[in-house]
Amino acid sequence: MIKSLLYKEWLKIRWAYLIMFGVFLLILAKIGLEIAYDIRQMDANAVWYNAVIRQQIFYSWLLYLPVLSGIVIGSVQFAPEISAKRLKLTLHLPLNETTILLLMTGVGFAALVLLYLVACISLSLIVLHFFPVQVLSSVLITALPWFLAGLIAYLATTMIFTEPVWLQRVLLMIVAWFFLNTYLLYSPRGGYETYTHALPWFILLSLFYIISILTPAQRFRRGVE
Amino acid sequence: MLTKLSRYLLIFITILVAAIYIPKLYWLIFGERIVAPHASYSPVIKKFILGKLVGKNYLWMDSDGKQYTREQTDLLLPLQNYRLLAAKGQMPDTLDGIPISVEEVRLNSFYLRFQPYQIGMPQIQLFPLFESNPPRLQLEMPPDFFRITGRMEFITAESNQINSEKTGLFTKRLQESGFAFPAAKIFGNPTTRKPFDEGYFVVDNAGHLYHIKMRDGKPLCIRTPVPADLGIETIFVKESNLKEFLAVIITRSSDVYLLMYDRYKLQKLPLAGYDCKSDQLRIVGNLFYRILSVVSDGRLEVTVTDRNYEVIDRYEETWPTREQRTAGLASAWLFPFTLKLQSGKSMFIGFHWKGYYWNALVLNLALVALSFFLYRKRNNSTKNTIPDRLLVALTGLYGFIALLIFPNHN
């Protein structure tokens, strides 16, 4: 039963997932090719100077990509459930409703974690090809909140789709929008590693959305209109 | 149970977001411009000259309150307006009976400003070491960057490989001068836009301060007599043609020292009330004086010294901060607390909490009463809504908004 439920969720997201995989790899390739191009055009030490001393974020194309992928995966997984209220049928499976819902979001969540891991490993290989390891740790610290934002965006999307009332959906979107914003702040003066000290708190806060789908699901079940 | 938890987690997030963005919106609407006054010291009348924004006009006055026009002010401050006065042909030949020349005034003038966010800002520990005796006179970006871990390693940017010859040369020189690897802190001024290069100041693992430079491709490494227990927070290396001091050292207890060219002696600055984590420090030098200004929220403290850093005079002024003005006082009735993620005083993102403002309890309790009314309409049992009401009593406006978005269905 659980196996077929998981398989059904995978069927819903697989194409979008593969496309997002492709988009990530394309953007990563662009980042790598751009560094190589800059090194050819203006000497490697100038490229290092920009990245290390002038604190230019040469991987800034990654800023919104995790959020985008989170929204896409969340949408393709939950839009079909909402159209014609199919979620009602899903929730009638002989399983605990909470279990069903958390299994569903678990599939998307795990898929995104895998995608982000592959993206981070590829990014690391690119960075290490051109820069010393000190730059890599800086890049990972800088980009980690962006990936956390991606997971939050996914969880918030599933929650927003499950919410039955439109006005309520808009309110949930506003809260999620501002919350995501706190993960995507640039330092007022540009620069890297700005989240270093606050990172443990932001990791903790990102977990707050992990069971968020249960709240609108309760309203859905009760048929709040 | 999980459903209940899910709702409270969402409420928590909403309160957090509201406490950040609603006060932000409030200040976007009601925030007024607050400009700190600016102080200089006139060698002509031996008084502080202040520039202040009064209403919409910028006014100049001395410390006794006498006002001057801008042109009069220029003449009172010839050592800082020398360019303008020289162009107008109004530059005096002597000051205090001492003959002065524009060239001399220019050489002796400097302006240094240190913002709190510059202290302890993020920095990847890789640095370019310049050739300090460049064959073509101009400073050039070296092909490699160094790091000081177990060795002083130079990594060539082109190949991303360690230059083992240069690494060996510098590591050996550092070991000979007693350097304890790895480096604890590295400070430099990595730009080619400076008159010459003084290299880097490095605190080693034992707390000693070393001066590391490259001259004609060879390493120079000098252990300075700066005491290891000085508690160095940061060092700003400032090459200047005046060649009086190499760098400015700020300690953890916010003492400020100039590191002098003369045998690396420390010259302590006679500052009053400086906190490097929150205040801005300005060091203005001219032919006669050093003017040290500490600007914090609502306070300016200026010390003027002679060239030997003996205090001549001090000036202090305070003004109401944003929180002390009408909009700020009103905000304490609206918001029980506020959160800020970014601060002008740090490059890092953090949770800057302000509060708790007990005044807001009035509004909080009014909102609790209002929520009673809302719950009555929904026929909720009183017992189930007690935690919700407590939340509103504590978090006020934020909690109330959160409850509107995530109503109680029990």
XYZ file of C-alpha atoms in Angstrom:
635
model
C 0.000 0.000 0.000
C 2.703 2.442 1.084
C 4.886 1.360 -1.798
C 2.199 2.040 -4.385
C 1.400 5.381 -2.762
C 5.040 6.405 -2.997
C 5.141 5.171 -6.595
C 2.063 7.242 -7.449
C 3.720 10.348 -6.033
C 6.865 9.648 -8.033
C 4.805 9.254 -11.220
C 3.330 12.712 -10.654
C 6.610 14.510 -10.189
C 9.043 12.542 -12.372
C 8.937 14.678 -15.513
C 9.078 17.983 -13.678
C 11.805 16.519 -11.485
C 13.943 15.466 -14.417
C 13.433 18.861 -16.023
C 14.523 20.615 -12.808
C 17.551 18.346 -12.688
C 18.354 19.478 -16.220
C 17.863 23.154 -15.331
C 20.207 22.817 -12.352
C 22.882 21.152 -14.450
C 22.551 23.818 -17.151
C 22.912 26.668 -14.645
C 25.879 24.933 -12.995
C 27.483 24.471 -16.395
C 26.898 28.170 -17.086
C 28.596 29.095 -13.795
C 31.593 26.882 -14.582
C 31.905 28.107 -18.160
C 31.665 31.728 -17.030
C 34.580 31.311 -14.605
C 36.630 29.639 -17.338
C 35.737 32.453 -19.754
C 36.653 35.174 -17.236
C 39.980 33.493 -16.543
C 40.739 33.479 -20.283
C 39.648 37.093 -20.654
C 41.178 38.785 -17.611
C 43.729 36.518 -15.896
C 43.031 34.047 -13.153
C 44.329 36.280 -10.331
C 41.804 39.003 -11.223
C 39.011 36.417 -11.102
C 40.249 35.290 -7.688
C 40.483 38.888 -6.537
C 36.850 39.499 -7.492
C 35.679 36.332 -5.761
C 37.834 36.544 -2.630
C 38.579 40.207 -1.921
C 35.777 42.067 -3.698
C 33.307 39.413 -2.492
C 31.482 39.040 -5.792
C 29.071 36.114 -5.757
C 29.952 34.299 -8.987
C 27.262 31.681 -8.292
C 24.407 34.152 -7.757
C 22.402 32.425 -10.519
C 21.695 29.756 -7.924
C 19.952 32.198 -5.580
C 16.332 31.571 -6.635
C 16.750 28.207 -8.355
C 16.070 26.003 -5.300
C 12.920 28.032 -4.546
C 11.790 27.665 -8.152
C 12.352 23.902 -8.094
C 10.514 23.615 -4.768
C 7.477 25.424 -6.147
C 7.503 23.406 -9.389
C 7.732 20.023 -7.657
C 5.127 21.005 -5.066
C 2.754 22.191 -7.784
C 2.969 19.176 -10.099
C 2.487 16.915 -7.109
C -0.478 18.694 -5.515
C -2.299 20.491 -8.336
C -3.766 17.152 -9.590
C -4.927 16.327 -6.038
C -6.835 19.564 -5.779
C -8.495 19.547 -9.185
C -11.854 17.765 -8.669
C -10.876 17.239 -5.019
C -8.999 14.015 -5.708
C -7.246 14.439 -2.374
C -10.531 13.283 -0.819
C -10.060 9.880 -2.483
C -6.413 9.699 -1.446
C -7.378 10.410 2.149
C -9.896 7.570 2.015
C -7.154 4.980 1.626
C -7.047 2.535 4.528
C -4.158 4.382 6.126
C -3.926 7.074 8.773
C -4.496 10.436 7.086
C -1.504 12.052 8.757
C 0.672 9.191 7.525
C -0.607 9.561 3.980
C -0.007 13.308 3.883
C 3.460 13.102 5.397
C 4.390 10.262 3.033
C 3.277 12.409 0.103
C 5.300 15.458 1.141
C 8.116 13.109 2.158
C 8.476 11.955 -1.446
C 8.830 15.467 -2.810
C 11.060 16.494 0.088
C 13.417 13.546 -0.379
C 13.508 14.100 -4.139
C 14.481 17.747 -3.601
C 17.119 16.882 -0.998
C 18.652 14.478 -3.527
C 18.521 17.126 -6.254
C 20.151 19.723 -3.972
C 22.840 17.274 -2.871
C 23.746 16.518 -6.474
C 23.737 20.252 -7.227
C 25.989 21.022 -4.245
C 28.421 18.256 -5.127
C 28.602 19.441 -8.743
C 29.048 23.033 -7.599
C 31.829 21.915 -5.240
C 33.645 20.144 -8.065
C 33.403 23.262 -10.233
C 34.607 25.567 -7.435
C 37.490 23.254 -6.496
C 38.592 23.119 -10.109
C 39.201 26.867 -10.152
C 39.701 27.867 -6.494
C 41.323 26.658 -3.242
C 39.232 24.872 -0.648
C 38.809 28.103 1.393
C 36.590 29.459 -1.380
C 34.515 26.278 -1.431
C 33.620 26.472 2.258
C 32.620 30.098 1.766
C 30.436 29.169 -1.235
C 28.658 26.389 0.653
C 28.003 28.572 3.718
C 26.671 31.323 1.463
C 24.420 29.069 -0.617
C 23.055 26.797 2.123
C 20.206 29.187 3.085
C 19.131 29.264 -0.582
C 18.700 25.486 -0.560
C 16.869 25.583 2.769
C 14.567 28.150 1.134
C 13.935 25.622 -1.651
C 12.709 23.022 0.850
C 10.522 25.601 2.587
C 9.111 26.710 -0.775
C 8.172 23.099 -1.551
C 6.484 22.522 1.815
C 4.675 25.864 1.610
C 3.457 25.048 -1.923
C 1.971 21.723 -0.850
C 0.301 23.488 2.051
C -1.121 26.240 -0.140
C -2.555 23.743 -2.650
C -4.188 21.748 0.132
C -5.860 24.815 1.665
C -9.488 24.832 0.454
C -10.310 28.581 0.747
C -8.846 31.053 -1.745
C -8.528 34.003 0.631
C -6.721 31.747 3.081
C -4.409 30.597 0.300
C -3.394 34.159 -0.443
C -2.625 34.746 3.243
C -0.514 31.576 3.369
C 1.336 32.767 0.272
C 2.078 36.118 1.899
C 3.472 34.493 5.054
C 5.545 32.040 2.993
C 6.787 34.841 0.738
C 8.104 36.903 3.642
C 9.505 33.855 5.402
C 11.374 32.801 2.254
C 12.636 36.341 1.955
C 14.510 35.948 5.239
C 16.577 33.151 3.660
C 17.433 35.062 0.503
C 18.729 38.317 1.948
C 21.788 39.810 0.426
C 24.078 41.704 2.716
C 23.353 45.423 2.339
C 26.878 45.814 1.051
C 27.066 42.622 -0.959
C 29.363 39.865 0.090
C 29.531 36.278 1.149
C 29.008 34.208 4.314
C 26.531 36.696 5.776
C 24.423 33.897 7.322
C 27.396 32.244 9.091
C 26.393 33.082 12.677
C 22.641 32.726 12.199
C 22.809 29.506 10.166
C 21.933 27.086 13.014
C 18.789 29.123 13.715
C 17.792 29.214 10.076
C 18.246 25.449 9.785
C 16.062 24.993 12.856
C 13.404 27.385 11.528
C 13.239 25.595 8.177
C 12.073 22.492 10.066
C 9.040 24.427 11.293
C 7.325 23.912 7.925
C 7.940 20.171 7.818
C 4.452 19.133 8.986
C 2.728 22.324 7.835
C 0.457 20.465 5.399
C -1.517 19.011 8.321
C -3.092 22.354 9.206
C -4.869 23.074 5.886
C -5.548 19.339 5.473
C -7.611 19.472 8.634
C -9.644 22.314 7.150
C -9.921 20.419 3.871
C -11.260 17.356 5.661
C -13.817 19.400 7.536
C -14.928 20.911 4.279
C -14.283 24.529 5.309
C -15.535 26.758 2.512
C -1.607 16.099 18.177
C 0.678 16.551 15.184
C -1.983 18.710 13.564
C -2.049 20.927 16.621
C 1.738 21.158 16.619
C 1.712 21.964 12.902
C -0.615 24.905 13.546
C 1.493 26.279 16.382
C 4.668 26.007 14.321
C 2.981 27.987 11.554
C 1.778 30.545 14.079
C 5.323 30.870 15.379
C 6.658 31.493 11.863
C 3.928 34.064 11.244
C 4.739 35.920 14.468
C 8.430 35.876 13.553
C 7.785 37.214 10.055
C 5.330 39.828 11.367
C 7.798 41.019 14.020
C 10.357 41.584 11.263
C 8.281 43.089 8.478
C 5.494 45.063 10.198
C 7.927 47.309 12.133
C 9.927 47.576 8.915
C 6.828 48.859 7.142
C 6.131 51.187 10.055
C 9.563 52.775 9.763
C 9.275 52.942 5.990
C 6.252 55.182 6.552
C 7.331 57.162 9.628
C 11.143 57.095 9.605
C 12.665 60.557 9.387
C 16.147 61.528 8.357
C 18.556 61.846 11.261
C 21.943 63.310 10.381
C 24.684 63.238 12.972
C 26.455 66.591 13.365
C 29.954 66.872 12.031
C 32.755 68.469 14.011
C 36.145 69.908 13.024
C 38.597 72.080 14.899
C 39.594 75.508 13.697
C 43.283 76.422 13.994
C 42.228 80.057 13.480
C 39.834 80.560 16.404
C 40.865 77.431 18.387
C 37.303 76.232 18.673
C 35.270 73.329 17.377
C 33.381 74.062 14.184
C 30.136 72.116 13.863
C 28.064 71.362 10.816
C 24.451 70.469 11.623
C 21.250 69.827 9.789
C 18.621 72.095 11.368
C 15.231 71.608 9.710
C 16.111 71.531 6.017
C 19.172 73.789 6.283
C 22.736 72.793 6.928
C 24.259 75.292 9.373
C 27.820 75.946 10.487
C 28.584 77.184 13.965
C 31.318 77.090 16.580
C 31.055 75.346 19.938
C 29.732 78.594 21.505
C 26.808 78.615 19.092
C 28.001 81.492 16.899
C 26.862 80.915 13.306
C 28.973 81.284 10.185
C 28.259 81.254 6.477
C 29.776 78.474 4.447
C 32.427 80.833 3.032
C 33.409 82.022 6.511
C 33.654 78.404 7.620
C 36.022 77.610 4.747
C 38.351 80.328 6.005
C 38.149 79.040 9.584
C 39.237 75.575 8.444
C 42.090 76.285 6.024
C 43.820 72.933 6.709
C 40.902 70.931 5.395
C 39.668 73.335 2.703
C 43.124 74.058 1.310
C 42.235 72.929 -2.204
C 39.277 75.310 -2.378
C 41.102 78.210 -0.725
C 44.182 77.761 -2.902
C 42.032 77.792 -6.041
C 40.401 81.036 -4.861
C 43.744 82.542 -3.871
C 42.602 82.788 -0.230
C 45.010 80.286 1.326
C 46.940 81.940 4.187
C 50.758 81.827 4.064
C 51.093 81.435 7.815
C 48.952 79.915 10.538
C 49.741 80.657 14.174
C 52.881 82.378 12.942
C 54.037 79.169 11.243
C 54.593 79.391 7.481
C 52.580 76.748 5.629
C 52.533 75.550 2.040
C 49.744 73.787 0.184
C 52.097 70.886 -0.541
C 52.838 70.418 3.137
C 49.177 70.693 4.106
C 48.255 68.086 1.489
C 50.902 65.604 2.647
C 49.799 65.898 6.280
C 46.081 65.511 5.624
C 44.334 62.201 5.969
C 40.855 60.970 6.694
C 40.195 57.504 8.096
C 36.764 56.144 8.900
C 36.018 52.807 10.543
C 32.462 51.511 10.593
C 31.350 48.839 13.063
C 30.447 46.492 10.194
C 34.069 46.536 9.013
C 35.134 44.861 12.239
C 35.035 41.079 12.057
C 33.445 41.026 8.617
C 33.510 37.766 6.657
C 36.757 37.210 4.784
C 37.989 34.195 2.869
C 41.469 33.519 4.225
C 43.332 33.986 0.946
C 45.320 37.121 0.235
C 47.504 38.557 -2.532
C 51.003 39.501 -1.368
C 52.276 42.427 -3.427
C 55.849 43.041 -4.489
C 56.607 46.075 -2.319
C 59.475 47.203 -4.518
C 57.779 46.917 -7.900
C 60.237 47.080 -10.802
C 57.886 49.305 -12.789
C 57.042 51.449 -9.718
C 53.331 50.703 -9.914
C 51.903 48.017 -7.616
C 50.785 44.965 -9.551
C 48.422 42.126 -8.706
C 50.571 39.048 -7.974
C 49.835 35.800 -9.858
C 49.259 33.938 -6.581
C 47.346 34.198 -3.292
C 48.658 33.020 0.064
C 47.169 31.293 3.092
C 48.903 30.544 6.393
C 47.881 27.130 7.661
C 50.631 24.689 8.634
C 52.864 26.606 6.213
C 52.687 29.912 4.367
C 51.351 28.540 1.103
C 51.217 30.396 -2.178
C 48.655 29.147 -4.665
C 48.980 30.180 -8.282
C 45.602 31.338 -9.555
C 46.171 30.220 -13.146
C 46.810 26.578 -12.255
C 45.167 26.451 -8.797
C 48.350 24.649 -7.702
C 50.684 25.402 -4.799
C 53.881 27.188 -5.790
C 56.182 24.984 -3.718
C 59.324 27.056 -4.268
C 57.805 30.305 -2.988
C 55.940 28.397 -0.259
C 59.216 26.852 0.964
C 61.007 30.207 0.881
C 58.397 32.063 2.931
C 57.667 29.190 5.328
C 61.373 28.922 6.129
C 61.643 32.673 6.741
C 58.601 32.623 9.038
C 59.950 29.648 10.975
C 63.294 31.437 11.412
C 61.566 34.418 12.995
C 59.738 32.144 15.442
C 56.301 32.269 13.854
C 53.841 29.799 15.437
C 51.712 28.240 12.677
C 48.864 28.493 11.790
C 47.983 32.183 11.618
C 45.196 33.284 13.934
C 44.350 36.497 12.075
C 45.621 38.102 8.878
C 45.188 41.788 8.088
C 46.210 43.698 5.015
C 45.136 46.279 2.521
C 44.843 44.170 -0.627
C 44.497 46.806 -3.305
C 46.826 48.212 -5.947
C 45.243 51.643 -5.461
C 47.637 52.828 -2.773
C 50.957 54.662 -2.946
C 53.097 51.704 -1.815
C 52.713 48.373 -0.079
C 53.355 47.522 3.555
C 52.318 43.877 3.259
C 50.396 42.093 5.989
C 50.126 42.039 9.763
C 49.601 38.530 11.022
C 48.743 37.338 14.520
C 50.341 33.929 14.944
C 49.039 31.015 16.956
C 50.824 32.286 20.073
C 49.294 35.765 19.773
C 52.423 37.572 18.537
C 52.041 40.146 15.806
C 54.232 39.687 12.736
C 54.819 42.025 9.844
C 55.157 40.071 6.585
C 56.197 41.670 3.325
C 57.778 40.726 0.028
C 60.653 42.797 -1.272
C 62.423 41.925 -4.539
C 60.744 38.534 -4.422
C 62.247 37.794 -1.003
C 60.320 37.383 2.218
C 60.540 39.933 5.022
C 59.186 38.792 8.346
C 59.501 40.887 11.462
C 58.157 40.004 14.871
C 56.796 43.270 16.228
C 57.135 44.194 19.914
C 53.335 44.490 20.185
C 52.387 42.564 23.372
C 50.636 39.241 22.754
C 47.995 40.032 25.381
C 46.860 43.247 23.676
C 43.704 41.436 22.513
C 43.706 42.502 18.873
C 40.203 42.581 17.396
C 41.170 44.001 14.040
C 43.910 45.877 12.215
C 43.420 48.315 9.363
C 46.590 48.639 7.336
C 46.777 52.167 5.888
C 49.733 53.014 3.669
C 50.171 56.758 3.402
C 52.971 58.983 2.117
C 53.036 60.707 5.492
C 54.681 57.547 6.893
C 53.736 58.261 10.479
C 51.889 55.032 11.212
C 51.498 51.747 9.359
C 48.185 50.619 10.703
C 45.373 51.226 13.148
C 44.832 48.502 15.749
C 41.472 48.109 17.482
C 41.387 45.807 20.491
C 38.557 43.704 21.851
C 38.052 46.235 24.639
C 37.725 48.981 21.967
C 41.062 50.633 22.649
C 42.548 52.119 19.516
C 46.279 52.246 18.792
C 48.322 53.563 15.925
C 51.153 51.233 14.970
C 53.971 53.691 14.358
C 56.750 53.471 11.774
C 59.124 54.257 14.619
C 60.095 50.749 15.809
C 56.466 49.512 15.738
C 55.641 51.551 18.823
C 52.003 51.689 19.864
C 50.401 55.114 20.140
C 47.170 54.888 22.074
C 44.432 57.280 20.948
C 42.805 59.256 23.797
C 39.248 58.329 22.823
C 36.211 58.788 25.013
C 33.374 56.281 25.015
C 34.204 54.278 21.891
C 32.627 50.853 21.346
C 33.945 49.256 18.171
C 30.889 46.983 17.819
C 28.408 49.841 17.570
C 30.153 53.179 16.947
C 31.740 54.794 13.974
C 35.275 56.120 14.434
C 36.737 58.924 12.351
C 40.365 59.906 12.536
C 41.085 63.134 10.713
C 44.651 64.318 10.536
C 46.018 67.634 9.373
C 49.202 69.643 9.735
C 48.380 70.777 13.293
C 45.879 68.397 14.827
C 44.345 64.977 15.067
C 40.554 65.103 15.329
C 39.052 61.897 16.681
C 35.269 61.554 16.354
C 33.153 58.781 17.796
C 29.631 58.741 16.379
C 27.032 56.474 17.918
C 23.226 56.491 17.891
C 22.361 59.858 19.352
C 25.854 60.870 20.478
C 28.952 62.534 19.077
C 32.193 62.699 21.050
C 35.094 64.570 19.549
C 38.614 64.793 20.872
C 41.180 67.063 19.319
C 44.847 66.416 20.000
C 48.137 67.884 18.897
C 50.536 65.924 16.715
C 51.878 64.144 19.809
C 48.373 62.913 20.638
C 48.083 65.111 23.733
C 44.461 66.168 24.248
C 43.753 69.833 23.486
C 39.988 69.904 23.784
C 36.895 67.717 23.782
C 33.351 68.242 22.601
C 30.241 66.177 23.178
C 26.766 66.453 21.787
C 23.657 64.309 22.008
C 20.432 64.290 20.037
C 17.231 62.230 20.225
C 17.503 58.871 18.475
C 14.810 57.358 16.288
C 13.444 55.466 19.301
C 13.288 58.641 21.409
C 11.352 60.680 18.829
C 7.565 60.723 18.411
C 7.404 57.850 15.924
C 9.679 55.752 18.105
C 7.708 56.408 21.287
C 4.459 55.619 19.475
C 5.906 52.367 18.134
C 6.450 51.107 21.689
C 2.657 51.260 22.179
C 2.077 49.205 19.038
C 4.779 46.567 19.054
C 5.670 44.543 22.151
C 8.975 43.713 20.478
C 10.681 43.980 17.095
C 13.118 41.799 15.214
C 15.689 42.857 12.673
C 17.733 40.476 10.549
C 20.103 43.025 9.061
C 21.823 45.789 10.918
C 23.913 48.641 9.616
C 26.461 47.657 12.254
C 27.297 44.182 11.025
C 27.767 42.452 7.699
C 26.225 39.342 9.226
C 22.594 38.426 9.383
C 21.409 37.862 12.912
C 18.339 38.131 15.084
C 18.452 41.643 16.504
C 15.699 41.659 19.074
C 14.386 44.876 20.638
C 11.864 44.932 23.441
C 10.007 43.972 25.476
C 7.926 47.187 25.425
C 5.407 46.903 28.258
C 3.383 49.839 26.875
C 2.158 47.538 24.126
C 0.356 45.421 26.728
C -2.588 47.834 26.467
C -3.070 47.014 22.806
C -2.285 43.332 23.460
C -5.095 43.054 25.999
C -7.521 44.880 23.714
C -6.689 42.327 21.019
C -7.251 39.486 23.485
C -10.721 40.897 24.160
C -11.376 41.147 20.442
C -10.309 37.523 19.963
C -12.805 36.525 22.706
C -15.504 38.079 20.597
C -14.317 36.285 17.432
C -14.181 32.931 19.179
C -17.620 33.468 20.681
C -18.927 33.835 17.128
C -17.284 30.561 16.132
C -18.555 28.745 19.223
C -15.137 27.591 20.290
C -14.870 26.180 23.756
C -12.984 28.516 26.098
C -10.599 25.812 27.264
C -9.215 25.163 23.790
C -8.535 28.799 23.088
C -6.622 29.665 26.254
C -3.178 29.084 24.703
C -4.212 31.252 21.745
C -5.250 34.112 23.997
C -2.086 33.882 26.039
C -0.165 34.108 22.804
C -1.983 37.299 21.807
C -1.442 38.762 25.273
C 2.299 38.226 24.853
C 2.862 38.942 21.174
C 0.076 41.454 20.588
C -0.496 42.531 17.017
C 1.735 39.778 15.622
C -0.042 36.986 17.470
C -3.448 38.384 16.557
C -2.575 38.392 12.856
C -1.246 34.851 13.176
C -4.525 33.707 14.738
C -6.521 35.342 11.952
C -4.482 33.433 9.385
C -4.489 30.152 11.304
C -7.831 30.005 13.139
C -8.475 27.446 15.828
C -10.725 24.606 14.618
C -10.927 22.616 17.810
